[in-house]
XYZ file of C-alpha atoms in Angstrom:
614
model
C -115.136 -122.273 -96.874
C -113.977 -121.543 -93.240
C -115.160 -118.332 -91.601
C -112.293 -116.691 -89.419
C -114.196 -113.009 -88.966
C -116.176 -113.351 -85.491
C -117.350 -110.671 -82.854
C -113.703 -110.291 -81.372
C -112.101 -109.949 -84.779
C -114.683 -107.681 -86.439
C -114.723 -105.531 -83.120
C -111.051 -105.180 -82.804
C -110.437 -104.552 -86.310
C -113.503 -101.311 -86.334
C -112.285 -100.036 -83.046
C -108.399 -99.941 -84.313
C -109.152 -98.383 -87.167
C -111.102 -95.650 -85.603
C -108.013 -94.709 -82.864
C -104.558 -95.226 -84.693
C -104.712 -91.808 -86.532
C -104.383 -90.053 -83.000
C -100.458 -91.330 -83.277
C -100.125 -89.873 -86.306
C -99.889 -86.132 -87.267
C -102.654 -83.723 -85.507
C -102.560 -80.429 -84.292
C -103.587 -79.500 -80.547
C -105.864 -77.791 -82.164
C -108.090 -80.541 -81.651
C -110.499 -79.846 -78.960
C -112.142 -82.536 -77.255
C -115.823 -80.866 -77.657
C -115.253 -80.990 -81.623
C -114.467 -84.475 -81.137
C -117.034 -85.339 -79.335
C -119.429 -83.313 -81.906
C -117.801 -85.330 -84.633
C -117.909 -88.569 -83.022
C -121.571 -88.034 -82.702
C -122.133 -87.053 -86.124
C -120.585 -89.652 -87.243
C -121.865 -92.595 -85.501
C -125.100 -90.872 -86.959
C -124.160 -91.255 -90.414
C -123.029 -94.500 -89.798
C -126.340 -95.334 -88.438
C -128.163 -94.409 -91.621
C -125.731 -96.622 -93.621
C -125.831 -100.018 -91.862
C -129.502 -99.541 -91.612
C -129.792 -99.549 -95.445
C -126.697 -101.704 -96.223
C -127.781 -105.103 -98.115
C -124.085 -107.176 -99.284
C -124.559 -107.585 -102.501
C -122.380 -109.878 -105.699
C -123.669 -107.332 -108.412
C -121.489 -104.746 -110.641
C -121.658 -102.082 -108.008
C -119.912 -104.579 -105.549
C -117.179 -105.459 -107.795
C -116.660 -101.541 -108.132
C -116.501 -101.242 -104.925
C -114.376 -103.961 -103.998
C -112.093 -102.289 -106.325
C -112.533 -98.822 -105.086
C -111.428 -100.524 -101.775
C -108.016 -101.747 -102.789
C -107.018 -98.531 -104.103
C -107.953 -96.247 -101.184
C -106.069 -99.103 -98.695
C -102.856 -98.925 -101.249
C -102.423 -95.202 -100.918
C -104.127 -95.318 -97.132
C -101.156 -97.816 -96.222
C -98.627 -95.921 -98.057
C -99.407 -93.105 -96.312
C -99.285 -95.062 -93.080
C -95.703 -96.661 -93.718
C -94.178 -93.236 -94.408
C -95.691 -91.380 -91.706
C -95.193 -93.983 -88.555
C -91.039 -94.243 -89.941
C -91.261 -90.354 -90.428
C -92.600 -90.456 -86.596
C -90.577 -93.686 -85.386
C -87.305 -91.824 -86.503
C -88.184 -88.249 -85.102
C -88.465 -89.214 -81.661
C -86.526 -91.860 -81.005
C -84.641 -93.576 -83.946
C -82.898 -90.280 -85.171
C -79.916 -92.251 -86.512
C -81.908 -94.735 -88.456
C -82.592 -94.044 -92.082
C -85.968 -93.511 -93.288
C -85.898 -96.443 -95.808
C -84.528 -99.211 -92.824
C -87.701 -98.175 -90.435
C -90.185 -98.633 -93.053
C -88.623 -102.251 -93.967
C -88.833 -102.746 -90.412
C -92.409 -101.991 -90.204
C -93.321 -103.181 -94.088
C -91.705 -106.957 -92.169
C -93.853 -106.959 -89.308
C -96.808 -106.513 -91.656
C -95.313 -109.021 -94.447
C -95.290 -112.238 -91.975
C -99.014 -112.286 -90.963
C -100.051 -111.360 -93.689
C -98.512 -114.221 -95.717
C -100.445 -116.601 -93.434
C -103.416 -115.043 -94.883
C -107.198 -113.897 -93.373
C -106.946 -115.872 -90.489
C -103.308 -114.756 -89.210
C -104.472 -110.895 -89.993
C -107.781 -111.568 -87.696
C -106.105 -113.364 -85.064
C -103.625 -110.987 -84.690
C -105.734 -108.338 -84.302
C -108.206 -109.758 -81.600
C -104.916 -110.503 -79.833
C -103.133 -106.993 -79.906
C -105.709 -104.056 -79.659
C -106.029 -105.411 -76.121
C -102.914 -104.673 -75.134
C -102.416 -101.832 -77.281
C -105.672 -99.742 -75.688
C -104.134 -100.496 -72.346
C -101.296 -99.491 -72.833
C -102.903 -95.860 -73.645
C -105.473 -96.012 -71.344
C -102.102 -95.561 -68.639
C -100.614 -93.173 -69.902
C -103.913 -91.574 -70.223
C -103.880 -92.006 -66.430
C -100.742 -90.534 -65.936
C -101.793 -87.643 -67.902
C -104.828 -87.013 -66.136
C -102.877 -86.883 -62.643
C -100.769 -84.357 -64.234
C -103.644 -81.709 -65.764
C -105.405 -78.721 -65.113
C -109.264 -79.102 -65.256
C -109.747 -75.317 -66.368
C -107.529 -75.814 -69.745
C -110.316 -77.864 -70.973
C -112.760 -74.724 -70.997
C -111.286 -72.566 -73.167
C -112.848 -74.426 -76.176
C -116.305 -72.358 -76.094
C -117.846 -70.395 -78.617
C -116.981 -67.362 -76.396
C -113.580 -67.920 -76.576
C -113.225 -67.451 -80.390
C -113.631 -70.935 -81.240
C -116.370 -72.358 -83.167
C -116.532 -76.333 -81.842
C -119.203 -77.195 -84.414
C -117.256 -76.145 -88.048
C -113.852 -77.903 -86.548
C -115.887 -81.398 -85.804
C -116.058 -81.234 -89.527
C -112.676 -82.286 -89.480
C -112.740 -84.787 -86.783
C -114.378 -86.664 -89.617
C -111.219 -88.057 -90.918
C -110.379 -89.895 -87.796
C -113.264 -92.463 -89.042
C -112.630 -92.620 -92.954
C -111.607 -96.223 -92.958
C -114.791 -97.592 -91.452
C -116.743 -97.634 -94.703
C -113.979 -98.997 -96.320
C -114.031 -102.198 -94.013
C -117.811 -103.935 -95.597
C -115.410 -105.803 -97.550
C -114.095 -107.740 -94.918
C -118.309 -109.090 -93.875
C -117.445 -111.953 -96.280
C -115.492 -113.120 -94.099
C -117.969 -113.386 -91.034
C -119.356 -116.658 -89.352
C -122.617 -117.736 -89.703
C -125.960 -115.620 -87.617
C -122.927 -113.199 -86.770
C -124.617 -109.917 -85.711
C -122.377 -107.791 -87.997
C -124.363 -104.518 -88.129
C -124.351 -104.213 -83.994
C -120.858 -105.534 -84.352
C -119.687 -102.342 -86.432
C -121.856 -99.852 -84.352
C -120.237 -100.980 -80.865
C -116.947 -101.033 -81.909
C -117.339 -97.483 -83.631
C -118.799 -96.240 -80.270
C -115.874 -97.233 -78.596
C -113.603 -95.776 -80.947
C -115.609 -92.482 -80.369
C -115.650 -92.725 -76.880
C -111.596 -93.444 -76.864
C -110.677 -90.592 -79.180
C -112.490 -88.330 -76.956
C -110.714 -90.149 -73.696
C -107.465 -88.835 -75.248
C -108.246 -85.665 -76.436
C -109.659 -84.965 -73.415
C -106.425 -85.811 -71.729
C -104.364 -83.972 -73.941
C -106.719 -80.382 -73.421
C -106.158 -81.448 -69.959
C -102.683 -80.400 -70.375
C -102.295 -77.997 -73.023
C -105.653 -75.739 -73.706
C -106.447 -75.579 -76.777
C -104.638 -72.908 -79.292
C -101.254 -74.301 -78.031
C -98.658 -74.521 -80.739
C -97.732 -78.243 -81.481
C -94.974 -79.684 -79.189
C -94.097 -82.829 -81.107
C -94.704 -84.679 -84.356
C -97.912 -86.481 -82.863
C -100.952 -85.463 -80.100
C -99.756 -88.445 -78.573
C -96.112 -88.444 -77.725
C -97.153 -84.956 -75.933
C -98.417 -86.526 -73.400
C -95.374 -89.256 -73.875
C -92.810 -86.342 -73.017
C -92.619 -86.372 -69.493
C -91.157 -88.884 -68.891
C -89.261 -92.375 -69.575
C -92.664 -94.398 -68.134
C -94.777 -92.311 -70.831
C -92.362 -92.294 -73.728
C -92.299 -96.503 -73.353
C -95.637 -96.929 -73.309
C -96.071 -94.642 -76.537
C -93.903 -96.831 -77.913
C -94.955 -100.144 -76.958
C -98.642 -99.109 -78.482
C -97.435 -97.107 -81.865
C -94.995 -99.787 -83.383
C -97.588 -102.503 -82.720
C -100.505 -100.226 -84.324
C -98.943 -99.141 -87.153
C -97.865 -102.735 -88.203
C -101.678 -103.886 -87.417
C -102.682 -101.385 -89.965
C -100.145 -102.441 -92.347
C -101.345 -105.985 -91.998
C -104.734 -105.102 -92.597
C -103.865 -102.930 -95.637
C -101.765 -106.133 -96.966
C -104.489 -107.757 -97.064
C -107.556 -106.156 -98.156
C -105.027 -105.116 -101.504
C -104.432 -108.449 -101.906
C -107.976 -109.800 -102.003
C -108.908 -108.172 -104.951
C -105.174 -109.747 -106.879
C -103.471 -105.895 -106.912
C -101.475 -107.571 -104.915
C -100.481 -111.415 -104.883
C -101.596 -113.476 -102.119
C -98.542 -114.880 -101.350
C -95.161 -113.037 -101.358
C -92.086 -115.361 -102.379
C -89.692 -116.696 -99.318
C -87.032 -115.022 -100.645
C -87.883 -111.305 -100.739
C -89.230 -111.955 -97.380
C -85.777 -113.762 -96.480
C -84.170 -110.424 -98.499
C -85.747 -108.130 -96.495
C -84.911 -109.697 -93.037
C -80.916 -109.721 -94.421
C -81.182 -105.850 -94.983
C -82.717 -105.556 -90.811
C -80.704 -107.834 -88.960
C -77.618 -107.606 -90.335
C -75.326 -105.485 -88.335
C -75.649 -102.429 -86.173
C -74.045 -99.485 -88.479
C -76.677 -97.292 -87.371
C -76.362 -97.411 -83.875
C -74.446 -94.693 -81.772
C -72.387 -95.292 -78.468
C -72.036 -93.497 -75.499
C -68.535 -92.316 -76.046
C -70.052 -90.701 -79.228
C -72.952 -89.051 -76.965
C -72.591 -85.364 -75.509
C -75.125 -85.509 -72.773
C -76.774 -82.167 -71.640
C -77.585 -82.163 -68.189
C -78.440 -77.876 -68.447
C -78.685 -75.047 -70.818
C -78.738 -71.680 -70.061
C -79.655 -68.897 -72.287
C -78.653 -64.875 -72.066
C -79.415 -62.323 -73.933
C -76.923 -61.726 -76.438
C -76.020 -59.156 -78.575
C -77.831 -57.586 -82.157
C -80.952 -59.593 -81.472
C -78.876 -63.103 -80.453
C -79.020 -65.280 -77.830
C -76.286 -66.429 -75.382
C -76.577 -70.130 -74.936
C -74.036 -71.929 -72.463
C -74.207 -75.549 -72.491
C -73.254 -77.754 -69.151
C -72.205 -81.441 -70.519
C -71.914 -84.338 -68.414
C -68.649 -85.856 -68.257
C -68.709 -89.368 -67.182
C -64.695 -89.802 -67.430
C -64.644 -87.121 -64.852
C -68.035 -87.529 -62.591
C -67.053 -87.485 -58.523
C -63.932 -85.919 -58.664
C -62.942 -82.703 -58.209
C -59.640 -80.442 -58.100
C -58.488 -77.211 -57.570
C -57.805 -75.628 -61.401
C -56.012 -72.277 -62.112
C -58.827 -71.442 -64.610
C -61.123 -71.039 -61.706
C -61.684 -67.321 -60.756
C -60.317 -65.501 -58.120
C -63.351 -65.195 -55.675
C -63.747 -69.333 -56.138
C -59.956 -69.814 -55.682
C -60.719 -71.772 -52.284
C -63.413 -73.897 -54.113
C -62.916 -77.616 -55.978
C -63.949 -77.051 -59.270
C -66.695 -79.348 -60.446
C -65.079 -81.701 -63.078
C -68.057 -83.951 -63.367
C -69.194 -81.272 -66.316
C -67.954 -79.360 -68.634
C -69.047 -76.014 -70.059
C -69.505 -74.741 -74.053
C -71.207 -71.036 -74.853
C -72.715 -70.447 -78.286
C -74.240 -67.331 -79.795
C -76.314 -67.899 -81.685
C -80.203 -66.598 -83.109
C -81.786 -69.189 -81.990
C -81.259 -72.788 -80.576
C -80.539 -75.071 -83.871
C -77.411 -73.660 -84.940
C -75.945 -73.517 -81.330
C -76.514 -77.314 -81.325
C -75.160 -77.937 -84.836
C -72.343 -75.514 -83.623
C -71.568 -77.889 -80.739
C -71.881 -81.258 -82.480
C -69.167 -79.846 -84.795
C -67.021 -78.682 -81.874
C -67.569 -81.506 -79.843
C -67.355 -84.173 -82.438
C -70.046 -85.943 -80.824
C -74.234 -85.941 -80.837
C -75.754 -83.513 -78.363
C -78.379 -85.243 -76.450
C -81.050 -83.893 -74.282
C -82.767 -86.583 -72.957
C -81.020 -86.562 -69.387
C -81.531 -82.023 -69.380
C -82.895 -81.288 -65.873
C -82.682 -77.493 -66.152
C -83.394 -74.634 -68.324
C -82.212 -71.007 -66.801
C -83.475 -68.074 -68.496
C -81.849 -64.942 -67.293
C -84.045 -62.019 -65.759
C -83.096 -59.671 -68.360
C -83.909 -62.032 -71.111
C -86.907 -62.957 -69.193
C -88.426 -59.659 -69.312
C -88.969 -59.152 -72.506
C -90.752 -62.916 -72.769
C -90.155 -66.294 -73.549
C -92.864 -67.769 -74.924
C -90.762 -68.795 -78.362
C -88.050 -69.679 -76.258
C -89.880 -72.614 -74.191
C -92.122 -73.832 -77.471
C -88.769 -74.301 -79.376
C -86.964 -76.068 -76.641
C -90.439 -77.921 -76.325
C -89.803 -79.177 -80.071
C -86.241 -80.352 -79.521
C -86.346 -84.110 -80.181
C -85.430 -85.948 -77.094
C -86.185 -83.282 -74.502
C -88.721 -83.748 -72.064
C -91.471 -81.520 -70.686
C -90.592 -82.385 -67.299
C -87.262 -80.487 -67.611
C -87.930 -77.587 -64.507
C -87.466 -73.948 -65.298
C -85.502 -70.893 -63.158
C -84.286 -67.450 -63.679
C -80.615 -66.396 -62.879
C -78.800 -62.706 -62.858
C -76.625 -64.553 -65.590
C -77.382 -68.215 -66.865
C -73.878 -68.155 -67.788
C -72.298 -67.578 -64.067
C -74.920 -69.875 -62.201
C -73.844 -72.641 -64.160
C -70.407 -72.154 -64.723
C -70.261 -71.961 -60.658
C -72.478 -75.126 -59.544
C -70.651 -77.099 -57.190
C -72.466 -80.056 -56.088
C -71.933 -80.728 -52.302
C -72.272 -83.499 -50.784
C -73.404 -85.332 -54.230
C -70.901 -86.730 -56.996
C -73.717 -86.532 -60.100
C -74.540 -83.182 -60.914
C -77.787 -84.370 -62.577
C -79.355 -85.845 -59.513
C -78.199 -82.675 -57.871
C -80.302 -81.037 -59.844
C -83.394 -83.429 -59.116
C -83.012 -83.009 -55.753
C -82.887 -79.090 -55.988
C -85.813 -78.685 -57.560
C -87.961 -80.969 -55.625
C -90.419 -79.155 -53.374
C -89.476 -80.597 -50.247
C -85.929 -79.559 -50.874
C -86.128 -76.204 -51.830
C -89.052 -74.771 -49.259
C -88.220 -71.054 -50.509
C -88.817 -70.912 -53.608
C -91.616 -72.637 -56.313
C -91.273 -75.469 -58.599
C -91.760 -74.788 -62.558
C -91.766 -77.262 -65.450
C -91.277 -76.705 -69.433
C -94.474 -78.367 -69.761
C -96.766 -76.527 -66.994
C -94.849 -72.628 -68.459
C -96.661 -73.841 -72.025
C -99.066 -74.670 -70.411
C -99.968 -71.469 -67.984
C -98.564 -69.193 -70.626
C -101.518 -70.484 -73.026
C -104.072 -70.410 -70.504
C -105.107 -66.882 -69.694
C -106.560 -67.661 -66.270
C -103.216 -68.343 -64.955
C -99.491 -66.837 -65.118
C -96.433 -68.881 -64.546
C -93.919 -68.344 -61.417
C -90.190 -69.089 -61.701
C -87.854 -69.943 -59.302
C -84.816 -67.771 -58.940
C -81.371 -69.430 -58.150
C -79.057 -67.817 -56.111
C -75.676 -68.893 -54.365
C -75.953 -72.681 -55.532
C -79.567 -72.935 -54.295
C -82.951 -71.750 -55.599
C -84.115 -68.509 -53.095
C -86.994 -66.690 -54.600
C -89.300 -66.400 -57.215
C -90.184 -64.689 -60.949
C -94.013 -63.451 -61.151
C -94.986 -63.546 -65.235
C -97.813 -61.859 -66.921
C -98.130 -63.970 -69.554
C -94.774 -64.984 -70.768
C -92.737 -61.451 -69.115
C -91.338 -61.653 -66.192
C -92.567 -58.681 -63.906
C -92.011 -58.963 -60.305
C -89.284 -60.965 -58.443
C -89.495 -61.709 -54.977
C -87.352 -62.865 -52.244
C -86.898 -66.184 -50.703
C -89.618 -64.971 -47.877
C -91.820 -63.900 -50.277
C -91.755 -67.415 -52.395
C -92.457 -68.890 -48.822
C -95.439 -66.731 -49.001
C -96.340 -68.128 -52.878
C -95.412 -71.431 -51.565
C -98.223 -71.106 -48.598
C -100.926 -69.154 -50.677
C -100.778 -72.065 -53.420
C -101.199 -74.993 -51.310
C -97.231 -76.091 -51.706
C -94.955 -75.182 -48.731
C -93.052 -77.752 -46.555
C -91.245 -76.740 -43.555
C -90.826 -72.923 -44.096
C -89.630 -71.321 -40.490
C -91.232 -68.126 -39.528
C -90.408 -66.041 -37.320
C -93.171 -64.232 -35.090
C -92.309 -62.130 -31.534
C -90.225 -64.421 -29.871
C -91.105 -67.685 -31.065
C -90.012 -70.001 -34.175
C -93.492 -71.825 -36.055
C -92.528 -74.131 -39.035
C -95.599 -74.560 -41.188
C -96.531 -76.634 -44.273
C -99.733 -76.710 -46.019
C -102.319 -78.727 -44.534
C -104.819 -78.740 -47.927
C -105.203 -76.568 -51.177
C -106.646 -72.754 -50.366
C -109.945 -72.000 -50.529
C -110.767 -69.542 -52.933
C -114.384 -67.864 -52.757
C -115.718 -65.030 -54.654
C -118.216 -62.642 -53.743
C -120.187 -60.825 -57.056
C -122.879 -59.501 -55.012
C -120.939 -56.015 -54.214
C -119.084 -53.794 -55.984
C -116.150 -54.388 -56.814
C -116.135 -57.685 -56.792
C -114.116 -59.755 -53.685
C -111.900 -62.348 -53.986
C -111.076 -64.228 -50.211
C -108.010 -66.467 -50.366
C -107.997 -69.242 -47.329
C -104.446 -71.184 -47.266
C -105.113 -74.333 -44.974
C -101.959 -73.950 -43.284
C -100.567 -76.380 -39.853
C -97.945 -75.121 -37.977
C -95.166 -76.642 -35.544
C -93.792 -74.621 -32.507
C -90.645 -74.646 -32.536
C -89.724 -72.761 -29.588
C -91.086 -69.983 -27.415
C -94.977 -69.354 -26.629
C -98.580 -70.438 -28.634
C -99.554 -66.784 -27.578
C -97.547 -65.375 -30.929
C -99.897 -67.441 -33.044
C -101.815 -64.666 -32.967
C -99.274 -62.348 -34.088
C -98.021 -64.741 -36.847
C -101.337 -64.605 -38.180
C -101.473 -61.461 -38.077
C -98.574 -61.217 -40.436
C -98.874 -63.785 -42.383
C -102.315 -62.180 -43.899
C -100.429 -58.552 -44.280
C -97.719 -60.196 -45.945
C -99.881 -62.229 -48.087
C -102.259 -59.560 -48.775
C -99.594 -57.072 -49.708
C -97.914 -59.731 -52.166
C -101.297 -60.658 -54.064
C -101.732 -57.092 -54.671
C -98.621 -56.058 -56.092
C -98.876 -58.878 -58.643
C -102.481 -57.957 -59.646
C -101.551 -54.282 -60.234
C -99.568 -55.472 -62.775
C -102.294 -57.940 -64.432
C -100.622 -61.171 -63.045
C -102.354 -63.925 -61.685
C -99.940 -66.171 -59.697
C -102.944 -68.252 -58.029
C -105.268 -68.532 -60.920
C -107.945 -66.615 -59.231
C -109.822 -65.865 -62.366
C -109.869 -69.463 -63.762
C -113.463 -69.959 -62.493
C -114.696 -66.762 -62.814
C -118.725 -66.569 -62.099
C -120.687 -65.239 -64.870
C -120.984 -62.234 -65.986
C -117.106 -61.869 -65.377
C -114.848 -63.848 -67.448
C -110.921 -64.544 -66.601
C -109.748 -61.742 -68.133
C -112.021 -58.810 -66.590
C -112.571 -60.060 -62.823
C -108.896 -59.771 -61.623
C -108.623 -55.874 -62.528
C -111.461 -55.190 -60.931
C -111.173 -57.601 -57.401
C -110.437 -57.020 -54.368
C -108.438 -59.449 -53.333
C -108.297 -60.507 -49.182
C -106.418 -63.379 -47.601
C -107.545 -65.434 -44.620
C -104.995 -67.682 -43.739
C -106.344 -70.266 -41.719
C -103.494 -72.090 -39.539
C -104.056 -75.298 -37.447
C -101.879 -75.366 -34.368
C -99.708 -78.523 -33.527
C -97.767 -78.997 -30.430
């Protein structure tokens, strides 16, 4: 009998079954120090077992080879419903449940009617490409983290790291149910070592992404989608097709597998007639009834949200309307004070009110006659009012909307409903890339840059507080100062310059000091010190900053320093009165102070370092 199992084949097969459940359904809850806990445990218990493990022919290993096709028929069950439950939340939303899993029951049907060889084959040839493709977006994630989320995992922190690697324990369940496949091996194959590796690596990759996801959000942070995964996916269209080009491939390798371990013990029969299989492909590629096109698509390009009245929101929704995009007229619906202005007809404008978000969307697909869609939403505008009393909710359940991304940026308006209703794009016929070019840094020099997915993300971290951009007169002038999710200072567009230079971010922000004109970027990220040795505690701030004369004298450098540290000075104060940490000055916090004591009792100074350039 041929023997198609070797090292490849046995490897790949250990080390996929050890990281596909990470696409399924897991809470960020998952810390990466309980996984690496688990992982360890594990690989210890797994030690124990292949050191006493003898195959055997006996009773016990025809109950076990039955034991095995039971726990694969309800472990691939489980498997076909969840990756078509996950397959149609994110992207296939118009796809019935029962047409993805034929889709992915096919894909598993046709290799594994070739039999052991096909299913082994296939594997050594697609965990390859499937662990690269995750080990980029990993990449991409990592670029796109905070180091200090990862910390709030600790024991002193609430969180007990060694009872929840208890339950890392189910990302490894199918290993021991895999001995049935050493049957299969070639000759002097070193099967035991085989195993180990390949579990090792699984470890070692489950914590890779788990670290990268803590990386993001800390951990305590509410689920943002239907798997750990796609979090990271949300940020972009890069991300999201990655995600997809590893899940569909992993779930049908597990499928395949699951095919045929059932089948080797005749639950199953080996071979599946041509017809069902010919059936089944009828039912998939026949027609497109569930497909949608863009005249059927609303696309949202900006929501804003007001408080309403009795407890409701005030949601107005700006549409792009592709009919209409890049031309503009004069309407008699335009108010008086924009009379001389060309309306913008490239979108058009719905307001719901409504409790919460879900109803005003089911509200507009029945006005509209047409699908809301959120993948193309660039902005979110809370107003201040609404802002005040926090929005914590708000951002988690426009963080759950199918579709929308994290990278969607964030602002505060007097009214969400007048800002938008009164963007007029100059100079620019797509009000969407209008948008991506407001809220680029280099753009908008007065005021800070704030996506959906870094507000989660500050909001959950207590070591630092979000900071909004304000819009004002078609541009974004200003900034919001939370504590926690409340917003509870605003500043002016001088003042964001300020933020802008204290956090390492300005470009080209114009100062005026005595009689000259500096412009000044950032030359590097601040240098934050802290000094514990005196009471109270001191805090120095260094902003690495260059500066361009623009006209007048090098002797007001002096003076612009000068200013620049009372201005600075005066702005980090006012915030830390009111227990807000713009900068994240307490997220390394040396013992015995811990981020949420040092900050109250600091005193904060600012140093502004600033390297001339003629």
């Amino acid at each position: 009998m041929r023997r198609y199992l070797g090292t490849w084949e046995l490897g790949s097969i250990i080390f996929h079954t050890a990281v596909y459940k990470l696409f399924l359904s897991v809470s960020l809850n998952l810390s990466w120090l309980s996984v690496l806990l688990g992982g360890l445990l594990f690989l210890a218990v797994l030690a124990i077992c292949l050191r006493f493990y003898k195959p055997t022919k006996g009773k016990l290993y025809q109950f076990y080879s039955r034991t095995v096709g039971i726990y694969w028929i309800f472990s691939g069950a489980y498997v076909l419903k969840s990756g078509a439950v996950l397959l149609q939340k994110i992207s296939f939303f118009q796809s019935p449940l029962w047409f993805l899993m034929l889709f992915l029951l096919l894909g598993a049907l046709i290799p594994a009617l070739y039999g052991k060889s096909a299913v082994y084959r296939l594997h050594a040839l697609t965990v390859t490409p499937i662990a690269f493709f995750l080990f980029v977006l990993a990449l991409l994630g990592i670029t796109q983290g905070r180091w200090h989320n990862l910390f709030p995992v600790l024991p002193g922190n609430g969180f007990s790291p060694f009872q929840q690697s208890i339950n890392t324990l189910f990302l490894y369940l199918d290993i021991p149910f895999l001995f049935h496949l050493l049957s299969d091996r070639r000759q002097n194959l070193p099967d035991k070592k085989i195993i180990f590796t390949a579990s090792v690596l699984g470890v070692v990759w489950n914590l890779l992404l788990t670290f990268v996801l803590n990386l993001q959000f800390p951990y305590g942070t509410p689920a943002l989608s239907p798997s750990p995964l796609y979090t990271l996916a949300k940020s972009g269209i890069v991300p999201e097709l990655l995600f997809l080009l590893s899940l569909i491939p992993s779930l049908i390798l597990y499928l395949t597998l699951s095919l045929h371990l059932v089948s080797r013990i005749r639950i199953l029969p080996k071979k599946i007639p041509l017809g069902i299989l010919c059936l089944v492909c009828c039912l998939l590629l026949s027609g497109c009834y569930d497909s949608r096109e863009v005249e059927e698509t609303a696309y949202l390009t900006a929501i804003g949200i007001d408080q309403g009245e009795d407890s409701t929101y005030q949601y107005t929704f700006q549409i792009s309307n592709p009919l209409k995009t890049g031309s503009s007229e004069q309407s008699s619906q335009v108010p008086p004070e924009m009379s001389q202005q060309e309306e913008n007809q490239g979108v058009a404008h719905l307001t719901a009110e409504e409790e919460n978000i879900y109803p005003a969307l089911s509200g507009l697909r029945s006005r509209l006659g047409k699908e809301p869609d959120l993948s193309h939403l660039k902005v979110i505008i809370f107003s201040k009012e609404l802002a005040k009393d926090g929005i914590y909710q708000d951002v988690l359940t426009l963080a759950n909307l199918p579709k929308l991304r994290l990278d969607a940026n964030l602002c505060l308006a007097d009214s969400a409903n007048k800002f938008l209703t009164g963007v007029r794009p100059t100079l620019e016929e797509s009000t969407p890339r209008y948008y991506r070019l407001m809220f680029q840094q280099q753009y908008s020099p007065y005021a800070p840059t704030c996506t959906l997915k870094d507000t989660i993300s500050y909001i959950s971290n207590p070591a630092k507080d979000p900071v909004l951009p304000i819009s004002s007169n078609d541009c974004l002038e200003g900034l919001g100062i939370f504590q926690g999710d409340a917003l509870v200072l605003e500043g002016d567009a001088y003042q964001a310059g300020l933020y802008r230079m204290l956090s390492g971010t300005a470009t080209n922000l114009t100062i005026t000091s005595g009689t000259s004109v500096f412009a000044l970027s950032s030359k590097a990220p601040p240098i934050i010190s802290y000094d514990t040795s005196v009471s109270p505690p001191q805090i120095t701030v260094t902003p690495q900053l260059k500066a361009l004369l623009l006209s007048g004298t090098l002797n007001d450098s002096a003076r612009l320093t000068d200013s620049l540290t009372s201005d600075m000075s005066s702005l980090l104060q006012k915030a830390s009165l009111l227990g807000a940490d713009m900068l994240g000055l307490s997220e390394h916090a040396p013992a015995p102070y811990s981020p949420k004591t040092i900050l109250p009792q600091a005193s904060i100074f600012v140093k502004p370092r600033i390297f001339m350039e003629k």
